[in-house]
XYZ file of N, CA and C in Angstrom:
462
model
N 0.827 -1.197 0.000
C 0.000 0.000 0.000
C 0.874 1.264 0.000
N 1.917 1.208 0.800
C 2.820 2.357 0.893
C 3.508 2.607 -0.457
N 3.881 1.551 -1.132
C 4.509 1.661 -2.447
C 3.550 2.294 -3.450
N 2.282 1.910 -3.405
C 1.281 2.464 -4.308
C 1.104 3.963 -4.056
N 1.057 4.369 -2.817
C 0.905 5.787 -2.475
C 2.113 6.578 -2.964
N 3.308 6.028 -2.761
C 4.526 6.701 -3.244
C 4.515 6.825 -4.761
N 4.100 5.759 -5.448
C 4.034 5.783 -6.901
C 3.066 6.864 -7.379
N 1.890 6.926 -6.794
C 0.884 7.927 -7.179
C 1.417 9.334 -6.916
N 2.055 9.509 -5.760
C 2.607 10.824 -5.410
C 3.625 11.284 -6.456
N 4.568 10.405 -6.816
C 5.592 10.774 -7.782
C 5.021 10.941 -9.189
N 3.993 10.187 -9.522
C 3.356 10.346 -10.826
C 2.686 11.710 -10.928
N 1.972 12.095 -9.886
C 1.319 13.409 -9.868
C 2.368 14.518 -9.876
N 3.420 14.356 -9.105
C 4.488 15.343 -9.042
C 5.151 15.519 -10.404
N 5.449 14.434 -11.087
C 6.100 14.530 -12.395
C 5.176 15.170 -13.425
N 3.877 14.908 -13.362
C 2.936 15.545 -14.282
C 2.875 17.041 -14.013
N 2.951 17.436 -12.765
C 2.927 18.844 -12.414
C 4.169 19.542 -12.944
N 5.325 18.951 -12.761
C 6.572 19.532 -13.248
C 6.540 19.625 -14.766
N 6.083 18.574 -15.445
C 6.030 18.586 -16.899
C 5.095 19.668 -17.406
N 3.947 19.827 -16.766
C 2.992 20.829 -17.236
C 3.519 22.242 -17.032
N 4.396 22.435 -16.043
C 4.970 23.759 -15.835
C 6.016 24.067 -16.893
N 6.684 23.069 -17.430
C 7.710 23.295 -18.436
C 7.100 23.725 -19.758
N 5.980 23.158 -20.151
C 5.346 23.481 -21.411
C 4.124 24.357 -21.174
N 4.280 25.620 -21.507
C 3.229 26.593 -21.297
C 2.974 27.305 -22.612
N 1.803 27.133 -23.176
C 1.476 27.785 -24.439
C 1.214 29.263 -24.167
N 2.126 30.105 -24.598
C 2.025 31.537 -24.328
C 0.872 32.187 -25.085
N 0.560 31.666 -26.262
C -0.525 32.245 -27.056
C -1.896 32.011 -26.432
N -2.014 31.008 -25.592
C -3.301 30.720 -24.956
C -3.493 31.461 -23.631
N -2.459 32.148 -23.172
C -2.555 32.902 -21.915
C -3.198 34.258 -22.157
N -3.785 34.810 -21.105
C -4.242 36.194 -21.161
C -2.998 37.070 -21.174
N -3.120 38.256 -21.744
C -1.945 39.110 -21.933
C -1.220 39.409 -20.622
N -1.940 39.737 -19.575
C -1.305 40.070 -18.298
C -0.536 38.871 -17.741
N -1.121 37.689 -17.852
C -0.472 36.467 -17.382
C 0.777 36.156 -18.220
N 0.662 36.330 -19.540
C 1.787 36.074 -20.443
C 2.942 37.037 -20.159
N 2.629 38.316 -19.987
C 3.673 39.311 -19.700
C 4.372 38.972 -18.392
N 3.605 38.597 -17.372
C 4.199 38.206 -16.086
C 5.113 37.001 -16.225
N 4.661 35.998 -16.967
C 5.461 34.795 -17.204
C 6.762 35.147 -17.925
N 6.659 35.938 -18.991
C 7.837 36.292 -19.778
C 8.819 37.140 -18.974
N 8.311 38.093 -18.208
C 9.191 38.934 -17.391
C 9.934 38.096 -16.351
N 9.205 37.236 -15.655
C 9.807 36.416 -14.598
C 10.865 35.462 -15.165
N 10.522 34.773 -16.232
C 11.427 33.766 -16.784
C 12.589 34.374 -17.567
N 12.383 35.504 -18.214
C 13.502 36.141 -18.910
C 14.512 36.679 -17.899
N 14.036 37.158 -16.775
C 14.935 37.617 -15.706
C 15.808 36.451 -15.219
N 15.206 35.271 -15.046
C 15.970 34.085 -14.626
C 17.046 33.728 -15.650
N 16.679 33.769 -16.927
C 17.619 33.399 -17.986
C 18.798 34.366 -18.018
N 18.518 35.664 -17.966
C 19.594 36.649 -18.017
C 20.499 36.515 -16.799
N 19.909 36.315 -15.636
C 20.727 36.176 -14.425
C 21.558 34.894 -14.439
N 21.109 33.877 -15.145
C 21.865 32.631 -15.234
C 23.014 32.734 -16.238
N 22.750 33.289 -17.428
C 23.728 33.262 -18.504
C 24.545 34.550 -18.653
N 24.079 35.652 -18.086
C 24.815 36.919 -18.185
C 24.356 37.874 -17.106
N 24.599 37.534 -15.841
C 24.047 38.324 -14.731
C 24.422 39.805 -14.767
N 25.572 40.138 -15.326
C 25.976 41.546 -15.386
C 25.208 42.331 -16.445
N 24.470 41.659 -17.291
C 23.657 42.324 -18.310
C 22.219 42.566 -17.837
N 21.874 42.089 -16.668
C 20.507 42.287 -16.163
C 20.305 43.755 -15.806
N 19.219 44.342 -16.267
C 18.853 45.724 -15.958
C 17.430 45.746 -15.425
N 17.203 46.596 -14.429
C 15.875 46.708 -13.823
C 15.005 47.760 -14.506
N 15.464 48.307 -15.594
C 14.727 49.362 -16.289
C 13.438 48.787 -16.870
N 12.338 49.457 -16.605
C 11.032 49.024 -17.101
C 10.521 50.069 -18.079
N 9.621 49.743 -18.950
C 9.076 48.423 -19.189
C 9.983 47.618 -20.111
N 9.910 46.309 -19.975
C 10.601 45.423 -20.897
C 9.862 45.466 -22.232
N 10.561 45.245 -23.299
C 9.947 45.246 -24.626
C 9.654 43.800 -24.993
N 8.384 43.505 -25.265
C 7.961 42.147 -25.601
C 7.333 42.164 -26.988
N 7.820 41.283 -27.865
C 7.299 41.189 -29.230
C 7.002 39.741 -29.568
N 5.954 39.540 -30.366
C 5.629 38.207 -30.898
C 6.006 38.199 -32.369
N 6.738 37.178 -32.770
C 7.218 37.097 -34.146
C 6.901 35.711 -34.712
N 6.425 35.682 -35.941
C 6.214 34.428 -36.658
C 7.350 34.310 -37.666
N 8.081 33.237 -37.596
C 9.274 33.051 -38.422
C 8.898 32.994 -39.899
N 9.521 33.886 -40.666
C 9.296 33.918 -42.106
C 8.142 34.793 -42.546
N 7.425 35.426 -41.626
C 6.312 36.302 -41.976
C 6.691 37.724 -41.562
N 7.019 38.558 -42.543
C 7.495 39.923 -42.274
C 8.487 39.922 -41.119
N 9.464 39.074 -41.238
C 10.404 38.795 -40.158
C 11.816 39.098 -40.639
N 12.414 40.112 -40.049
C 13.760 40.475 -40.475
C 14.821 40.141 -39.434
N 14.418 39.550 -38.294
C 15.413 39.297 -37.250
C 15.708 37.826 -36.996
N 14.898 36.930 -37.502
C 15.139 35.509 -37.252
C 16.363 35.026 -38.031
N 17.159 34.201 -37.382
C 18.370 33.661 -37.995
C 18.018 32.664 -39.094
N 18.996 32.399 -39.941
C 18.791 31.460 -41.049
C 18.367 30.085 -40.596
N 18.982 29.563 -39.522
C 18.619 28.227 -39.042
C 17.171 28.194 -38.583
N 16.674 29.311 -38.052
C 15.278 29.353 -37.625
C 14.357 29.315 -38.841
N 14.731 30.025 -39.878
C 13.905 30.051 -41.095
C 13.865 28.705 -41.782
N 14.968 27.957 -41.713
C 15.003 26.623 -42.329
C 14.221 25.607 -41.502
N 14.427 25.609 -40.188
C 13.893 24.542 -39.340
C 12.538 24.853 -38.707
N 12.167 26.127 -38.601
C 10.966 26.477 -37.844
C 10.059 27.469 -38.571
N 10.074 27.486 -39.878
C 9.253 28.437 -40.631
C 7.785 28.317 -40.234
N 7.185 29.452 -39.941
C 5.780 29.492 -39.547
C 5.555 29.385 -38.048
N 6.574 29.005 -37.307
C 6.453 28.878 -35.854
C 6.613 30.251 -35.208
N 5.878 30.493 -34.139
C 5.920 31.780 -33.446
C 6.820 31.716 -32.230
N 7.392 32.855 -31.916
C 8.168 32.991 -30.684
C 7.996 34.396 -30.128
N 8.312 34.543 -28.870
C 8.290 35.843 -28.206
C 9.723 36.226 -27.875
N 10.019 37.509 -28.006
C 11.309 37.987 -27.531
C 11.061 39.033 -26.453
N 11.904 38.999 -25.443
C 11.827 39.942 -24.336
C 13.147 40.694 -24.314
N 13.043 42.007 -24.439
C 14.229 42.840 -24.544
C 14.393 43.702 -23.291
N 15.606 43.712 -22.763
C 15.929 44.515 -21.584
C 16.588 45.817 -22.048
N 15.901 46.956 -21.890
C 16.518 48.225 -22.264
C 17.601 48.624 -21.258
N 18.349 49.641 -21.589
C 19.416 50.103 -20.694
C 19.457 51.626 -20.696
N 20.221 52.201 -19.779
C 20.354 53.644 -19.630
C 21.410 54.153 -20.612
N 20.960 54.866 -21.632
C 21.864 55.376 -22.665
C 22.855 56.400 -22.122
N 22.537 57.004 -20.981
C 23.440 57.990 -20.386
C 24.557 57.333 -19.573
N 24.423 56.052 -19.288
C 25.413 55.359 -18.466
C 26.349 54.459 -19.268
N 25.808 53.803 -20.299
C 26.597 52.822 -21.050
C 26.103 52.748 -22.478
N 26.843 51.990 -23.290
C 26.500 51.832 -24.697
C 26.580 50.361 -25.087
N 25.526 49.881 -25.771
C 25.521 48.548 -26.370
C 25.214 48.732 -27.853
N 26.053 48.210 -28.715
C 25.875 48.449 -30.149
C 24.645 47.778 -30.742
N 24.065 46.805 -30.040
C 22.861 46.150 -30.562
C 21.579 46.837 -30.099
N 21.690 47.799 -29.187
C 20.525 48.581 -28.787
C 19.752 48.052 -27.595
N 20.246 47.019 -26.937
C 19.602 46.484 -25.738
C 20.665 45.850 -24.857
N 20.331 45.660 -23.577
C 21.258 45.005 -22.651
C 21.206 43.494 -22.821
N 20.010 42.961 -22.985
C 19.829 41.514 -23.184
C 18.506 41.280 -23.887
N 18.443 40.151 -24.583
C 17.208 39.753 -25.276
C 17.062 38.246 -25.119
N 15.878 37.809 -24.661
C 15.608 36.389 -24.443
C 14.474 35.969 -25.374
N 14.635 34.794 -25.998
C 13.661 34.268 -26.957
C 12.945 33.064 -26.346
N 11.608 33.035 -26.485
C 10.770 31.946 -25.966
C 9.897 31.408 -27.096
N 9.799 30.084 -27.219
C 8.850 29.495 -28.164
C 7.440 29.795 -27.671
N 6.568 30.223 -28.574
C 5.200 30.584 -28.202
C 4.376 29.371 -27.790
N 4.615 28.219 -28.404
C 3.791 27.048 -28.133
C 4.186 26.289 -26.872
N 5.411 26.508 -26.375
C 5.848 25.788 -25.171
C 6.225 26.709 -24.019
N 6.539 27.962 -24.313
C 6.969 28.889 -23.271
C 8.388 28.657 -22.804
N 9.146 27.862 -23.550
C 10.518 27.526 -23.157
C 11.488 28.499 -23.827
N 12.411 29.041 -23.034
C 13.446 29.922 -23.579
C 14.429 29.081 -24.384
N 14.759 29.547 -25.586
C 15.677 28.775 -26.428
C 16.929 29.541 -26.823
N 16.963 30.836 -26.571
C 18.131 31.616 -26.965
C 18.212 32.878 -26.128
N 19.428 33.340 -25.873
C 19.649 34.610 -25.183
C 20.791 35.332 -25.884
N 20.605 36.631 -26.121
C 21.616 37.465 -26.771
C 21.863 38.656 -25.853
N 23.122 39.072 -25.759
C 23.482 40.167 -24.867
C 23.893 41.401 -25.656
N 24.023 42.507 -24.962
C 24.304 43.794 -25.579
C 25.597 43.868 -26.359
N 26.498 42.950 -26.117
C 27.755 42.922 -26.869
C 27.607 42.220 -28.219
N 26.400 41.731 -28.511
C 26.143 41.053 -29.781
C 26.326 39.552 -29.737
N 26.830 39.037 -28.643
C 27.043 37.605 -28.477
C 25.948 37.011 -27.609
N 25.773 35.699 -27.686
C 24.763 35.051 -26.863
C 24.910 33.543 -26.911
N 23.880 32.874 -26.444
C 23.867 31.414 -26.406
C 22.588 30.909 -27.069
N 22.730 29.949 -27.968
C 21.585 29.306 -28.610
C 21.360 27.950 -27.953
N 20.213 27.388 -28.216
C 19.845 26.059 -27.716
C 19.978 25.948 -26.199
N 19.602 26.998 -25.487
C 19.648 26.919 -24.027
C 18.544 26.010 -23.495
N 17.621 25.643 -24.373
C 16.577 24.689 -23.999
C 17.070 23.246 -24.088
N 18.311 23.051 -24.517
C 18.902 21.718 -24.645
C 20.230 21.672 -23.896
N 20.198 21.754 -22.575
C 21.443 21.833 -21.804
C 22.326 20.596 -21.930
N 21.757 19.470 -22.339
C 22.563 18.252 -22.480
C 23.641 18.410 -23.559
N 23.471 19.354 -24.461
C 24.469 19.585 -25.506
C 25.714 20.280 -24.959
N 25.602 20.853 -23.786
C 26.694 21.658 -23.245
C 27.124 21.165 -21.871
N 27.229 19.865 -21.715
C 27.638 19.304 -20.434
C 29.037 19.784 -20.069
N 29.240 19.982 -18.784
C 30.539 20.374 -18.231
C 31.032 21.733 -18.722
N 30.151 22.553 -19.222
C 30.543 23.890 -19.636
C 29.737 24.907 -18.852
N 30.444 25.810 -18.229
C 29.757 26.915 -17.573
C 29.630 28.014 -18.606
N 28.421 28.324 -18.940
C 28.188 29.328 -19.965
C 27.674 30.606 -19.314
N 28.566 31.556 -19.110
C 28.205 32.860 -18.563
C 28.923 33.913 -19.394
N 28.159 34.877 -19.900
C 28.725 35.927 -20.738
C 29.403 36.975 -19.872
N 30.623 37.290 -20.235
C 31.389 38.322 -19.526
C 30.893 39.699 -19.953
N 30.923 40.632 -19.002
C 30.457 41.994 -19.246
C 31.631 42.956 -19.206
N 31.673 43.847 -20.162
C 32.652 44.922 -20.154
C 31.915 46.212 -20.500
N 31.919 47.142 -19.563
C 31.169 48.396 -19.744
C 31.790 49.239 -20.845
N 30.929 49.741 -21.728
C 31.326 50.691 -22.751
C 30.694 52.035 -22.388
N 31.470 53.097 -22.337
C 30.896 54.400 -22.001
C 29.905 54.842 -23.076
N 28.984 55.729 -22.723
C 27.995 56.177 -23.717
C 28.652 56.916 -24.880
N 27.991 56.827 -26.025
C 28.485 57.527 -27.211
C 28.330 59.030 -27.008
N 29.302 59.795 -27.475
C 29.210 61.256 -27.398
C 28.271 61.739 -28.487
N 27.413 62.643 -28.127
C 26.411 63.157 -29.067
C 26.978 64.173 -29.993
């Protein structure tokens, strides 16, 4: 009996964890989706490039469908995921304090159908792809180094 109870407990627990990993962002109400994206993009930036995290609000959130009036998706995305939607969350920065040539401090990409972050790009133009597949990067600590650039002179 005790074994059966333990089995049921772990089965319910694993279903709960699995359902939290896959969250269809398009089916959420806007306020709920924005909250989810803000919370999870903050986690991603703090994990992969903590020095690029900025508390400046509001974050810029965009929904993009790959290959449909889309000028920012990479070639591999256009080949492998044409027609699939994703959200990007952009962290703005203080132009009077520092300069990033890409125009943002950090940008995190989430698949719209699963809510899973798959890429992060930082203000230096570099980033990490396939962050949704950590098994590809075993034994590697992936953290982007930060080097402050003074603001551009007007």
